[in-house]
mmCIF file of C-alpha atoms in Angstrom:
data_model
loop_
_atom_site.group_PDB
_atom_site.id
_atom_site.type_symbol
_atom_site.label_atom_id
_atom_site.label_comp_id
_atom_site.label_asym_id
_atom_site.label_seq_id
_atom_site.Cartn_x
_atom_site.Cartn_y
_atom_site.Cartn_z
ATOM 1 C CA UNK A 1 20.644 -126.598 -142.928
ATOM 2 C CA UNK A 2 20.404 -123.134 -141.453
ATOM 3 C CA UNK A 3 22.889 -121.187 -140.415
ATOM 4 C CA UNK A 4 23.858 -119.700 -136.981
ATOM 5 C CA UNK A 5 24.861 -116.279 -136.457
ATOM 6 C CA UNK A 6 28.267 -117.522 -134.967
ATOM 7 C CA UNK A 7 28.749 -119.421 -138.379
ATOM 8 C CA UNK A 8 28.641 -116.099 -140.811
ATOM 9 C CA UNK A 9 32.276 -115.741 -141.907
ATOM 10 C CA UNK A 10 33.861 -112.170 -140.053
ATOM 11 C CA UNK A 11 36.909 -110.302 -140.472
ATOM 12 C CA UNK A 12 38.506 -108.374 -137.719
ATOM 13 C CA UNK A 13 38.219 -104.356 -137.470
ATOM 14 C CA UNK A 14 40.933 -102.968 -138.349
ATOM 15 C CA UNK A 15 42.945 -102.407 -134.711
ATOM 16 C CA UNK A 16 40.139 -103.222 -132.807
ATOM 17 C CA UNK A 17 40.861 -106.282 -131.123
ATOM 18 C CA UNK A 18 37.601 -108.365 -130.328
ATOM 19 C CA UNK A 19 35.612 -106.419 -132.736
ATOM 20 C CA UNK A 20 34.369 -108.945 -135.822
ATOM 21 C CA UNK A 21 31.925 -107.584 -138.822
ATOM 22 C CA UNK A 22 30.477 -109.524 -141.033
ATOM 23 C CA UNK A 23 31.863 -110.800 -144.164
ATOM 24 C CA UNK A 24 31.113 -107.776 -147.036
ATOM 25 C CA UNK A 25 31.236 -104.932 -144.326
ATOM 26 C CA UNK A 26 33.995 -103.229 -145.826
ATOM 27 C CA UNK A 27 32.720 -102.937 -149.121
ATOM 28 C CA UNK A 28 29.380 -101.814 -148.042
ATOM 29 C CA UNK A 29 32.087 -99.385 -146.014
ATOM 30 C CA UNK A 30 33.364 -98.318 -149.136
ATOM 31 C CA UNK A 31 30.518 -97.692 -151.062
ATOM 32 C CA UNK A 32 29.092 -95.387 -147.804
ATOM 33 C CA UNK A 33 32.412 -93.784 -148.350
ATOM 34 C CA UNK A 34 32.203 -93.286 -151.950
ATOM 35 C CA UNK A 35 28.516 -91.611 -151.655
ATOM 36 C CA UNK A 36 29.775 -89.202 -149.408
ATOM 37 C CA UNK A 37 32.345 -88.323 -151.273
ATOM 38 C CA UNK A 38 30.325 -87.882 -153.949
ATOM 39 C CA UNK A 39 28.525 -85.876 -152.125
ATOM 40 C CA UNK A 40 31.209 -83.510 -151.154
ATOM 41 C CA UNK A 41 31.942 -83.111 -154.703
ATOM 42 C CA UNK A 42 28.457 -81.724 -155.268
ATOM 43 C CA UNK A 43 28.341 -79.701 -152.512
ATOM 44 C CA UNK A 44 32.378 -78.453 -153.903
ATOM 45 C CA UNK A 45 30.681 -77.870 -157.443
ATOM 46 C CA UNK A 46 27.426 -76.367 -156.333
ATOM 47 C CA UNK A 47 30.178 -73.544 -154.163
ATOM 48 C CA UNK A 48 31.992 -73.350 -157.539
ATOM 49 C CA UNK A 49 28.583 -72.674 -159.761
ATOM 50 C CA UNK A 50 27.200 -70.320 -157.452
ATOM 51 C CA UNK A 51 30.601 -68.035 -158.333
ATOM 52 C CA UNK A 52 30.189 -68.654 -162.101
ATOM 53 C CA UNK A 53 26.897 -67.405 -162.271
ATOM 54 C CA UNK A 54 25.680 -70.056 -164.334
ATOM 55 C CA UNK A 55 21.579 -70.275 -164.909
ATOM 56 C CA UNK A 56 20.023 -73.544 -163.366
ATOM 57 C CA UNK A 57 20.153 -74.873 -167.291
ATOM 58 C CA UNK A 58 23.450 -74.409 -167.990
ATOM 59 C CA UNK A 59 24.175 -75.790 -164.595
ATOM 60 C CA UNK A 60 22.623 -79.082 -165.414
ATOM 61 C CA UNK A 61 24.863 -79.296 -168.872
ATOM 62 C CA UNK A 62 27.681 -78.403 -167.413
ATOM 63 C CA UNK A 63 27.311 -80.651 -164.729
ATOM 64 C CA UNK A 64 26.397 -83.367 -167.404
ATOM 65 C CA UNK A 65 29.512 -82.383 -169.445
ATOM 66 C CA UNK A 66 31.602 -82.741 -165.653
ATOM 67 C CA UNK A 67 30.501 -86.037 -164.823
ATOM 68 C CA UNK A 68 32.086 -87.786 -167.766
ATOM 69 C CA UNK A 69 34.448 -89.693 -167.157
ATOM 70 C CA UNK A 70 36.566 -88.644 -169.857
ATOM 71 C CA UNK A 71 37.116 -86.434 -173.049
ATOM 72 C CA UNK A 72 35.396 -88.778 -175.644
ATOM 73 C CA UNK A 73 32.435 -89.082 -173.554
ATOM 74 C CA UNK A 74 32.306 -85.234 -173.794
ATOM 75 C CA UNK A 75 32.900 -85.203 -177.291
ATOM 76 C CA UNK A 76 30.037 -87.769 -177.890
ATOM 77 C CA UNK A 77 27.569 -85.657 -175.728
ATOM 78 C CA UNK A 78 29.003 -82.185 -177.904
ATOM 79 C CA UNK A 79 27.858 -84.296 -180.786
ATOM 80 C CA UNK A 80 24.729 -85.223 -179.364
ATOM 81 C CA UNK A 81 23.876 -81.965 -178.919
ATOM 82 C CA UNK A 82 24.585 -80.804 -182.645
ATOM 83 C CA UNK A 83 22.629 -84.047 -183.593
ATOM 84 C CA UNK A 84 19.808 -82.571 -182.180
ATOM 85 C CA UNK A 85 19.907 -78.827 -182.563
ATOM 86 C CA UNK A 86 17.216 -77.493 -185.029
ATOM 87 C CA UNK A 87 18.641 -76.043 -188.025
ATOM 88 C CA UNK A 88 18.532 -72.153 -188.388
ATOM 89 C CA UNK A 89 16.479 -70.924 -191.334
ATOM 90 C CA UNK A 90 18.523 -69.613 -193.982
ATOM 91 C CA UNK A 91 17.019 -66.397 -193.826
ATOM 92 C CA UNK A 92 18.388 -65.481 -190.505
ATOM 93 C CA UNK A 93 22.030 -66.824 -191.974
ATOM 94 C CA UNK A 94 23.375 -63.363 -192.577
ATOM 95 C CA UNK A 95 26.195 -60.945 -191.541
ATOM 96 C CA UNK A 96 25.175 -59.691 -188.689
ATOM 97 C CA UNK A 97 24.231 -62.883 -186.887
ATOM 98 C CA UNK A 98 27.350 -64.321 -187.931
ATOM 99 C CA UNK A 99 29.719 -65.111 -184.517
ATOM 100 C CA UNK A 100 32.963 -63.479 -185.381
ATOM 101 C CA UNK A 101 36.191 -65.348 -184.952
ATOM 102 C CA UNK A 102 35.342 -68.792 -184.975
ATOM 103 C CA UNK A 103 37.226 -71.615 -187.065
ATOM 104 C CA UNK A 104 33.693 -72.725 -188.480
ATOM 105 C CA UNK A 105 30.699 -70.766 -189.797
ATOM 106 C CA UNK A 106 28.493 -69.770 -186.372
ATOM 107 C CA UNK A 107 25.247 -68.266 -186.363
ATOM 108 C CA UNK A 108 23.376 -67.014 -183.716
ATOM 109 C CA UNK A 109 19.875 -65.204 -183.391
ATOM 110 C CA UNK A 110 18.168 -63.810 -180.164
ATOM 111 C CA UNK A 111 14.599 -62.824 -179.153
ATOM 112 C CA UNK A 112 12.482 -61.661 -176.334
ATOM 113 C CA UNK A 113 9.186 -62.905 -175.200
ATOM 114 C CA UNK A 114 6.255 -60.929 -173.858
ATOM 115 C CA UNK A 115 8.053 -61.609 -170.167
ATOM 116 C CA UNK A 116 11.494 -60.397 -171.241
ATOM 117 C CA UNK A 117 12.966 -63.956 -171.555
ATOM 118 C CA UNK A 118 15.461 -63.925 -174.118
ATOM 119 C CA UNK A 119 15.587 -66.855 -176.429
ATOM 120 C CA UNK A 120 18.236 -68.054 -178.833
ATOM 121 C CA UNK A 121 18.568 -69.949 -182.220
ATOM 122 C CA UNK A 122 21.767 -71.069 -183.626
ATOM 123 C CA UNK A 123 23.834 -72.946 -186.264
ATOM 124 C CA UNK A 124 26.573 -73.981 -187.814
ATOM 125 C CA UNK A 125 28.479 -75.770 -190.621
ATOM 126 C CA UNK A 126 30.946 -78.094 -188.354
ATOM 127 C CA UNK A 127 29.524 -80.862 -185.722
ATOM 128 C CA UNK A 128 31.540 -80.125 -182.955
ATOM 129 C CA UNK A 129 30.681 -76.412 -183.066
ATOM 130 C CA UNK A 130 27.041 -76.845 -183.909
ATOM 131 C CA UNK A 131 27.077 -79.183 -180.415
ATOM 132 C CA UNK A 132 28.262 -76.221 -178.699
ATOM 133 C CA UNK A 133 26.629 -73.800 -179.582
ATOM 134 C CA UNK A 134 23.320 -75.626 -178.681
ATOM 135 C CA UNK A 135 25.111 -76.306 -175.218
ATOM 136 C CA UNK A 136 24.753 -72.684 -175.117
ATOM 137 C CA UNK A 137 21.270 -72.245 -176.755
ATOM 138 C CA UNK A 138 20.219 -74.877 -173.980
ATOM 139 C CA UNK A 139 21.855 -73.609 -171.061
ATOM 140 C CA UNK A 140 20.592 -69.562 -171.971
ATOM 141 C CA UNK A 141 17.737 -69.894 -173.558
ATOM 142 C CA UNK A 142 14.546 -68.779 -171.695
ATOM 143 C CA UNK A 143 16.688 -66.596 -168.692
ATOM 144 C CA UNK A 144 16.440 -62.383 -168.694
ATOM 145 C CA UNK A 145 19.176 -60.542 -169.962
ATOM 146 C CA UNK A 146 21.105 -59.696 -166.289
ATOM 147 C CA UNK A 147 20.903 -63.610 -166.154
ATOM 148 C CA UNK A 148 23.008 -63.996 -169.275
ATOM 149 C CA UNK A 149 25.254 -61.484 -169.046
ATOM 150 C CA UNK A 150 26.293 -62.401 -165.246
ATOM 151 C CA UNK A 151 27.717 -66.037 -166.673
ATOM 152 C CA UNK A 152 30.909 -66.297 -166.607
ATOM 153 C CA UNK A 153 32.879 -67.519 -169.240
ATOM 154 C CA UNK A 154 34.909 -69.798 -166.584
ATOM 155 C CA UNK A 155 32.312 -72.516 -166.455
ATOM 156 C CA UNK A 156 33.939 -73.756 -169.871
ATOM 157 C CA UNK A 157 36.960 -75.281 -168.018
ATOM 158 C CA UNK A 158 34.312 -76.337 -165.231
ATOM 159 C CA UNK A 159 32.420 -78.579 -167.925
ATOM 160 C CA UNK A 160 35.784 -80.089 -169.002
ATOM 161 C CA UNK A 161 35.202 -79.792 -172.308
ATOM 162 C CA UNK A 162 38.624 -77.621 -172.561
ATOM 163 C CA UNK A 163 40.991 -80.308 -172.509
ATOM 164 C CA UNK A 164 39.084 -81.896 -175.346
ATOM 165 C CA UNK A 165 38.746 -78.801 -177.623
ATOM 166 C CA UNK A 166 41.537 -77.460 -179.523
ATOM 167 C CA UNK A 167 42.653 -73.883 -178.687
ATOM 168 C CA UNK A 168 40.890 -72.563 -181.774
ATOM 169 C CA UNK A 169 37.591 -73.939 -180.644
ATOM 170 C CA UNK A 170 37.944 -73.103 -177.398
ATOM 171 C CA UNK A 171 38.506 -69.418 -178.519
ATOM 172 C CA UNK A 172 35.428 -69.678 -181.221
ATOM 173 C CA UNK A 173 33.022 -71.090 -177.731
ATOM 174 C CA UNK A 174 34.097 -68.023 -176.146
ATOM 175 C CA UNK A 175 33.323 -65.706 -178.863
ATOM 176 C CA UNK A 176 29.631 -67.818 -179.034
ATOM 177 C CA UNK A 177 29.004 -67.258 -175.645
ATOM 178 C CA UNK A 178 29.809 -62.994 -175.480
ATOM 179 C CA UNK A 179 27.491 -62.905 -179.229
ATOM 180 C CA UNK A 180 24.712 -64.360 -177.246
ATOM 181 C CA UNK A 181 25.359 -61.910 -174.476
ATOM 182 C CA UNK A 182 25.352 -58.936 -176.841
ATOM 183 C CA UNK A 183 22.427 -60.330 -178.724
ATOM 184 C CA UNK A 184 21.031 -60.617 -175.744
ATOM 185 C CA UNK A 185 21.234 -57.081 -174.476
ATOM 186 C CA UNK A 186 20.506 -55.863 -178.038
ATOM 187 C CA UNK A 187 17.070 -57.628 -178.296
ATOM 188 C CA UNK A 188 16.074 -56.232 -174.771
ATOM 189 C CA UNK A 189 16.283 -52.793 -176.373
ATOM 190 C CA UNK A 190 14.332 -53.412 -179.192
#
């Protein structure tokens, strides 16, 4: 037997008298709601990126790292990322590419290309730290020098990966990121 249109089940509009919508309205409501809220939140993060200088690469992971839903989800992507980092030939495993003041052992090589793109290699002896400093290798890599020195550290509590880092770490990603910026700058004079 088919249905009539008079026969689909309706709810009344909220204070609209005489007004009826069809039965699943609201959520579809809802979900029309949630998109463009989402969509403010994009448009709110791509006003917050724009400040943070971030390259269009370390926009993406940071935006990744954001739209976890919590701290062990960012974890699990850090270690992701050190699962798949190359390892750093031991030969480049010396003093002066060493990152000072981290809790782990951090290394961290730069070079230039015939276009002045400055690319970086990296390693290190804990997970969590190898994960983020190949966060950083991926989100600098292949950008000029006035590129990577215009990021602003600030894009760390932006990712959210903060709250699941303890201070120490935190400190030691900081001290990553300005060794790539000085590597950077020092390979551009070469």
């Amino acid at each position: 037997r088919t249905e009539s249109l008079h026969q689909v089940p309706t709810r009344r509009l909220g204070g609209l008298r005489g007004v009826h919508r069809p039965a699943g309205f609201s959520r579809t409501m809802e979900q029309l709601s949630r998109r463009s809220s989402q969509q403010r939140g994009v448009d709110a993060a791509a006003t917050t990126f724009s400040s943070l200088n971030l390259t269009p690469n370390l926009e993406k992971e940071v935006l990744r790292l954001k739209s976890a839903p919590d701290n062990t989800l960012r974890h699990q992507q850090l270690l992701f990322y050190a699962k798949e980092a190359q390892p750093l030939p031991s030969q480049f495993q010396k003093a002066e590419n060493k990152v000072p003041g981290c809790l782990s052992t951090v290394y961290v090589v730069a070079v230039k290309d015939e276009d002045g793109k400055v690319f970086f290699r990296g390693d290190s002896d804990a997970l969590i730290t190898k994960g983020l400093v190949n966060l950083l290798i991926r989100g600098l890599s292949g950008y000029s020098v006035e590129e990577i020195v215009a990021v602003k550290p600030e894009f760390i509590q932006e990712a959210g990966i903060t709250q699941s880092l303890t201070p120490g770490r935190n400190n030691g990603f900081l001290n990553m990121l300005n060794t790539m910026k000085k590597k950077a700058v020092q390979v551009t004079r070469e």
